Amino acid sequence: MDLWKICQMTQTAKCICVVGSGGKTSLLYHLANAYRKQGKTVLVTTTTKMYIPSAYTVLSGDILEIQQKIKQWGFVVAGIPCQYGKMQGLPKAVWEQVFLMADMILVEADGAKRLPLKMPNDTEPVLPKECDFLVTVVGLSCLGKPLGQVCHRWHLTKDFGYTANTIVTEEMVVHILQKGYATYWRKYAGCVFVNQVDCVTKKQAAYFAKQFPITTILGSLQSQKRGITEHETI
């Protein structure tokens, strides 16, 4: 898996937003590691909700503390605590100031209930105006399973003729992603990251590589215990 391809594509970007499903948070931390190896400071946050890691966090919403920790660690996950071990995004006034404090801002801008596939509603994703590169993620572990078990907001696909019991195929995954995110692909520079290719054959992976109108990157972010494990090396 060559995540450096994403890094190479984002050389002129500052605010990278990750949307979709099936590995968004893990991808954020892998990218954070990659940028830190380039000597860049990194701030990770969210516009929706994400799980709080066990280290490198600032949850006070205090601008000076965030600034201090960015200088000290070179990497910070910042947000405001909410329910169920999650954090929500920074207040607007805080965001506007801390945005200037790191070289790279990585934002989880979509929620998917930890499912590998998603059909967004009219209010999703939640993209800040500063977004200048968009990564859309999908997890291929959804293939061969009932849609209702693996797709967040699957009911929004009823107009396409799908039901909760419809078995997910390669064509369905492409169809749902295009219906859900094509508008954003036309608006923002970005790529599709097809995750969990270790779940499929080489032929299936090759199929996905050719289906989207923007750059498609195939990979497999290994499942890891929730927490700081995704970026221990930072």
Tab-separated table of C-alpha atoms in Angstrom, residues 9-224:
chain	number	residue	atom	x	y	z
A	9	MET	CA	-0.925	14.546	-4.566
A	10	THR	CA	-1.337	16.941	-1.640
A	11	GLN	CA	1.914	18.875	-1.865
A	12	THR	CA	0.039	22.171	-2.331
A	13	ALA	CA	-2.793	21.313	0.081
A	14	LYS	CA	-3.076	22.278	3.731
A	15	CYS	CA	-6.530	21.052	4.778
A	16	ILE	CA	-7.199	17.421	3.829
A	17	CYS	CA	-10.678	16.116	4.597
A	18	VAL	CA	-11.466	12.395	4.743
A	19	VAL	CA	-15.025	11.233	4.040
A	20	GLY	CA	-16.883	8.000	3.357
A	21	SER	CA	-16.484	4.828	5.398
A	22	GLY	CA	-14.351	1.804	6.083
A	23	GLY	CA	-11.130	3.245	7.508
A	24	LYS	CA	-11.286	7.046	7.705
A	25	THR	CA	-9.711	7.401	11.153
A	26	SER	CA	-6.953	4.883	10.458
A	27	LEU	CA	-6.169	6.645	7.200
A	28	LEU	CA	-5.919	9.992	9.004
A	29	TYR	CA	-3.338	8.611	11.407
A	30	HIS	CA	-1.345	6.917	8.657
A	31	LEU	CA	-1.263	10.200	6.747
A	32	ALA	CA	-0.267	12.057	9.906
A	33	ASN	CA	2.691	9.684	10.271
A	34	ALA	CA	3.689	10.260	6.666
A	35	TYR	CA	3.594	14.040	6.972
A	36	ARG	CA	5.511	13.961	10.250
A	37	LYS	CA	8.253	11.993	8.488
A	38	GLN	CA	8.432	14.925	6.086
A	39	GLY	CA	9.067	17.200	9.042
A	40	LYS	CA	5.618	18.793	9.001
A	41	THR	CA	3.480	19.617	12.018
A	42	VAL	CA	0.011	18.060	11.952
A	43	LEU	CA	-3.350	18.800	13.566
A	44	VAL	CA	-6.070	16.137	13.395
A	45	THR	CA	-9.660	17.092	14.175
A	46	THR	CA	-13.228	16.431	13.064
A	47	THR	CA	-16.326	18.270	11.895
A	48	THR	CA	-18.566	15.420	13.054
A	49	LYS	CA	-17.476	12.956	15.765
A	50	MET	CA	-14.534	10.601	16.121
A	51	TYR	CA	-13.125	8.355	18.826
A	52	ILE	CA	-10.636	9.967	21.188
A	53	PRO	CA	-7.161	8.391	20.980
A	54	SER	CA	-5.235	7.627	24.158
A	55	ALA	CA	-2.427	10.145	23.607
A	56	TYR	CA	-1.446	13.325	21.752
A	57	THR	CA	-4.824	14.867	22.543
A	58	VAL	CA	-5.971	18.336	23.568
A	59	LEU	CA	-9.619	18.283	24.546
A	60	SER	CA	-9.902	21.611	26.352
A	61	GLY	CA	-10.579	23.712	23.279
A	62	ASP	CA	-7.892	26.072	24.595
A	63	ILE	CA	-6.048	27.785	21.755
A	64	LEU	CA	-2.820	28.347	23.691
A	65	GLU	CA	-2.678	24.727	24.842
A	66	ILE	CA	-3.171	23.467	21.285
A	67	GLN	CA	-0.435	25.789	20.056
A	68	GLN	CA	1.936	24.666	22.825
A	69	LYS	CA	1.366	20.974	22.135
A	70	ILE	CA	1.820	21.383	18.393
A	71	LYS	CA	5.211	22.940	19.112
A	72	GLN	CA	6.067	20.280	21.705
A	73	TRP	CA	4.843	17.159	19.933
A	74	GLY	CA	4.565	18.219	16.301
A	75	PHE	CA	1.235	16.407	16.255
A	76	VAL	CA	-2.069	17.008	18.049
A	77	VAL	CA	-5.560	15.515	17.969
A	78	ALA	CA	-7.878	18.316	19.074
A	79	GLY	CA	-11.601	18.456	19.739
A	80	ILE	CA	-14.254	18.720	22.419
A	81	PRO	CA	-15.288	15.583	24.381
A	82	CYS	CA	-18.822	14.282	23.899
A	83	GLN	CA	-20.531	10.968	24.617
A	84	TYR	CA	-19.310	7.382	24.218
A	85	GLY	CA	-15.588	8.125	24.193
A	86	LYS	CA	-15.858	10.408	21.207
A	87	MET	CA	-14.974	14.022	20.511
A	88	GLN	CA	-16.668	16.583	18.320
A	89	GLY	CA	-15.191	19.441	16.341
A	90	LEU	CA	-13.597	22.607	17.656
A	91	PRO	CA	-15.674	25.770	18.090
A	92	LYS	CA	-15.488	28.027	15.034
A	93	ALA	CA	-13.459	30.742	16.763
A	94	VAL	CA	-10.909	28.164	17.948
A	95	TRP	CA	-10.755	26.434	14.565
A	96	GLU	CA	-10.026	29.691	12.754
A	97	GLN	CA	-6.985	30.343	14.931
A	98	VAL	CA	-5.516	26.854	15.270
A	99	PHE	CA	-5.871	26.323	11.534
A	100	LEU	CA	-2.862	28.600	11.142
A	101	MET	CA	-0.731	26.792	13.725
A	102	ALA	CA	0.087	23.518	11.909
A	103	ASP	CA	1.518	22.744	8.479
A	104	MET	CA	-1.157	20.127	7.769
A	105	ILE	CA	-4.759	19.962	8.966
A	106	LEU	CA	-6.379	16.517	8.678
A	107	VAL	CA	-10.150	16.421	9.189
A	108	GLU	CA	-12.539	13.515	9.611
A	109	ALA	CA	-15.583	15.042	7.929
A	110	ASP	CA	-18.056	12.174	7.770
A	111	GLY	CA	-19.532	9.546	10.079
A	112	ALA	CA	-20.269	5.925	9.222
A	113	LYS	CA	-20.918	4.059	12.509
A	114	ARG	CA	-17.749	2.022	11.833
A	115	LEU	CA	-19.361	0.399	8.778
A	116	PRO	CA	-17.452	-0.149	5.513
A	117	LEU	CA	-19.982	1.524	3.177
A	118	LYS	CA	-22.046	4.695	3.378
A	119	MET	CA	-24.737	6.627	1.540
A	120	PRO	CA	-24.619	10.230	2.849
A	121	ASN	CA	-27.723	12.292	3.498
A	122	ASP	CA	-28.297	15.921	2.486
A	123	THR	CA	-26.266	17.296	5.399
A	124	GLU	CA	-23.192	15.121	4.838
A	125	PRO	CA	-20.266	15.270	4.581
A	126	VAL	CA	-19.495	18.315	6.758
A	127	LEU	CA	-16.654	20.049	4.938
A	128	PRO	CA	-14.964	23.209	6.230
A	129	LYS	CA	-14.569	26.026	3.741
A	130	GLU	CA	-10.797	25.594	4.014
A	131	CYS	CA	-10.888	22.069	2.551
A	132	ASP	CA	-8.548	21.878	-0.424
A	133	PHE	CA	-8.167	18.110	-0.864
A	134	LEU	CA	-10.793	15.399	-0.381
A	135	VAL	CA	-10.152	11.698	0.190
A	136	THR	CA	-13.205	9.427	-0.154
A	137	VAL	CA	-12.778	6.076	1.598
A	138	VAL	CA	-14.668	2.808	1.129
A	139	GLY	CA	-14.033	-0.599	2.688
A	140	LEU	CA	-14.371	-3.711	0.561
A	141	SER	CA	-15.315	-5.941	3.502
A	142	CYS	CA	-18.886	-4.943	2.571
A	143	LEU	CA	-18.858	-7.196	-0.497
A	144	GLY	CA	-21.030	-10.288	-0.409
A	145	LYS	CA	-22.978	-9.170	2.663
A	146	PRO	CA	-26.531	-7.830	3.114
A	147	LEU	CA	-26.624	-4.087	2.505
A	148	GLY	CA	-28.450	-3.387	5.766
A	149	GLN	CA	-25.580	-4.900	7.743
A	150	VAL	CA	-22.695	-3.045	6.129
A	151	CYS	CA	-23.986	0.299	4.822
A	152	HIS	CA	-24.610	3.361	6.978
A	153	ARG	CA	-27.908	5.020	5.956
A	154	TRP	CA	-28.666	2.110	3.630
A	155	HIS	CA	-32.333	3.209	3.563
A	156	LEU	CA	-31.293	6.161	1.400
A	157	THR	CA	-30.523	3.661	-1.373
A	158	LYS	CA	-34.115	2.391	-1.626
A	159	ASP	CA	-34.700	4.637	-4.627
A	160	PHE	CA	-31.981	2.661	-6.407
A	161	GLY	CA	-33.989	-0.539	-5.926
A	162	TYR	CA	-31.901	-1.882	-3.046
A	163	THR	CA	-33.254	-3.396	0.170
A	164	ALA	CA	-31.652	-4.286	3.488
A	165	ASN	CA	-31.271	-7.861	2.241
A	166	THR	CA	-29.694	-6.997	-1.113
A	167	ILE	CA	-26.276	-8.626	-1.291
A	168	VAL	CA	-23.575	-6.034	-1.944
A	169	THR	CA	-21.760	-6.405	-5.267
A	170	GLU	CA	-18.850	-4.538	-6.821
A	171	GLU	CA	-21.248	-2.618	-9.051
A	172	MET	CA	-23.377	-1.571	-6.068
A	173	VAL	CA	-20.370	-0.176	-4.224
A	174	VAL	CA	-19.420	1.950	-7.211
A	175	HIS	CA	-23.025	3.068	-7.728
A	176	ILE	CA	-23.501	4.112	-4.093
A	177	LEU	CA	-20.209	6.013	-3.956
A	178	GLN	CA	-20.954	7.846	-7.194
A	179	LYS	CA	-24.459	8.787	-6.053
A	180	GLY	CA	-23.201	9.906	-2.669
A	181	TYR	CA	-19.972	11.712	-3.471
A	182	ALA	CA	-19.673	12.562	-7.190
A	183	THR	CA	-20.840	16.126	-6.546
A	184	TYR	CA	-17.887	16.630	-4.214
A	185	TRP	CA	-15.454	14.991	-6.625
A	186	ARG	CA	-16.334	17.685	-9.149
A	187	LYS	CA	-15.850	20.458	-6.605
A	188	TYR	CA	-12.636	19.434	-4.846
A	189	ALA	CA	-9.279	18.055	-5.823
A	190	GLY	CA	-8.968	14.593	-4.356
A	191	CYS	CA	-8.920	10.833	-4.729
A	192	VAL	CA	-10.809	7.672	-3.809
A	193	PHE	CA	-9.059	5.369	-1.351
A	194	VAL	CA	-10.336	1.804	-1.746
A	195	ASN	CA	-9.529	0.087	1.546
A	196	GLN	CA	-9.489	-3.568	2.578
A	197	VAL	CA	-8.356	-4.894	-0.799
A	198	ASP	CA	-6.968	-7.847	1.134
A	199	CYS	CA	-10.622	-8.986	1.327
A	200	VAL	CA	-10.951	-9.403	-2.447
A	201	THR	CA	-9.283	-11.017	-5.439
A	202	LYS	CA	-6.805	-9.234	-7.675
A	203	LYS	CA	-9.458	-9.171	-10.391
A	204	GLN	CA	-11.923	-7.415	-8.102
A	205	ALA	CA	-9.297	-4.911	-6.999
A	206	ALA	CA	-8.438	-4.177	-10.626
A	207	TYR	CA	-12.133	-3.527	-11.296
A	208	PHE	CA	-12.325	-0.825	-8.624
A	209	ALA	CA	-9.138	0.800	-9.872
A	210	LYS	CA	-10.911	1.718	-13.121
A	211	GLN	CA	-14.394	2.758	-11.985
A	212	PHE	CA	-14.062	6.275	-10.602
A	213	PRO	CA	-13.574	9.566	-12.486
A	214	ILE	CA	-10.784	10.677	-10.137
A	215	THR	CA	-7.519	9.087	-9.051
A	216	THR	CA	-8.121	5.780	-7.248
A	217	ILE	CA	-5.663	4.341	-4.741
A	218	LEU	CA	-5.963	0.752	-3.500
A	219	GLY	CA	-4.765	-0.312	-0.077
A	220	SER	CA	-5.378	-2.214	3.113
A	221	LEU	CA	-5.226	-0.403	6.437
A	222	GLN	CA	-4.769	-3.182	8.970
A	223	SER	CA	-7.365	-3.338	11.731
A	224	GLN	CA	-5.832	-2.163	14.981
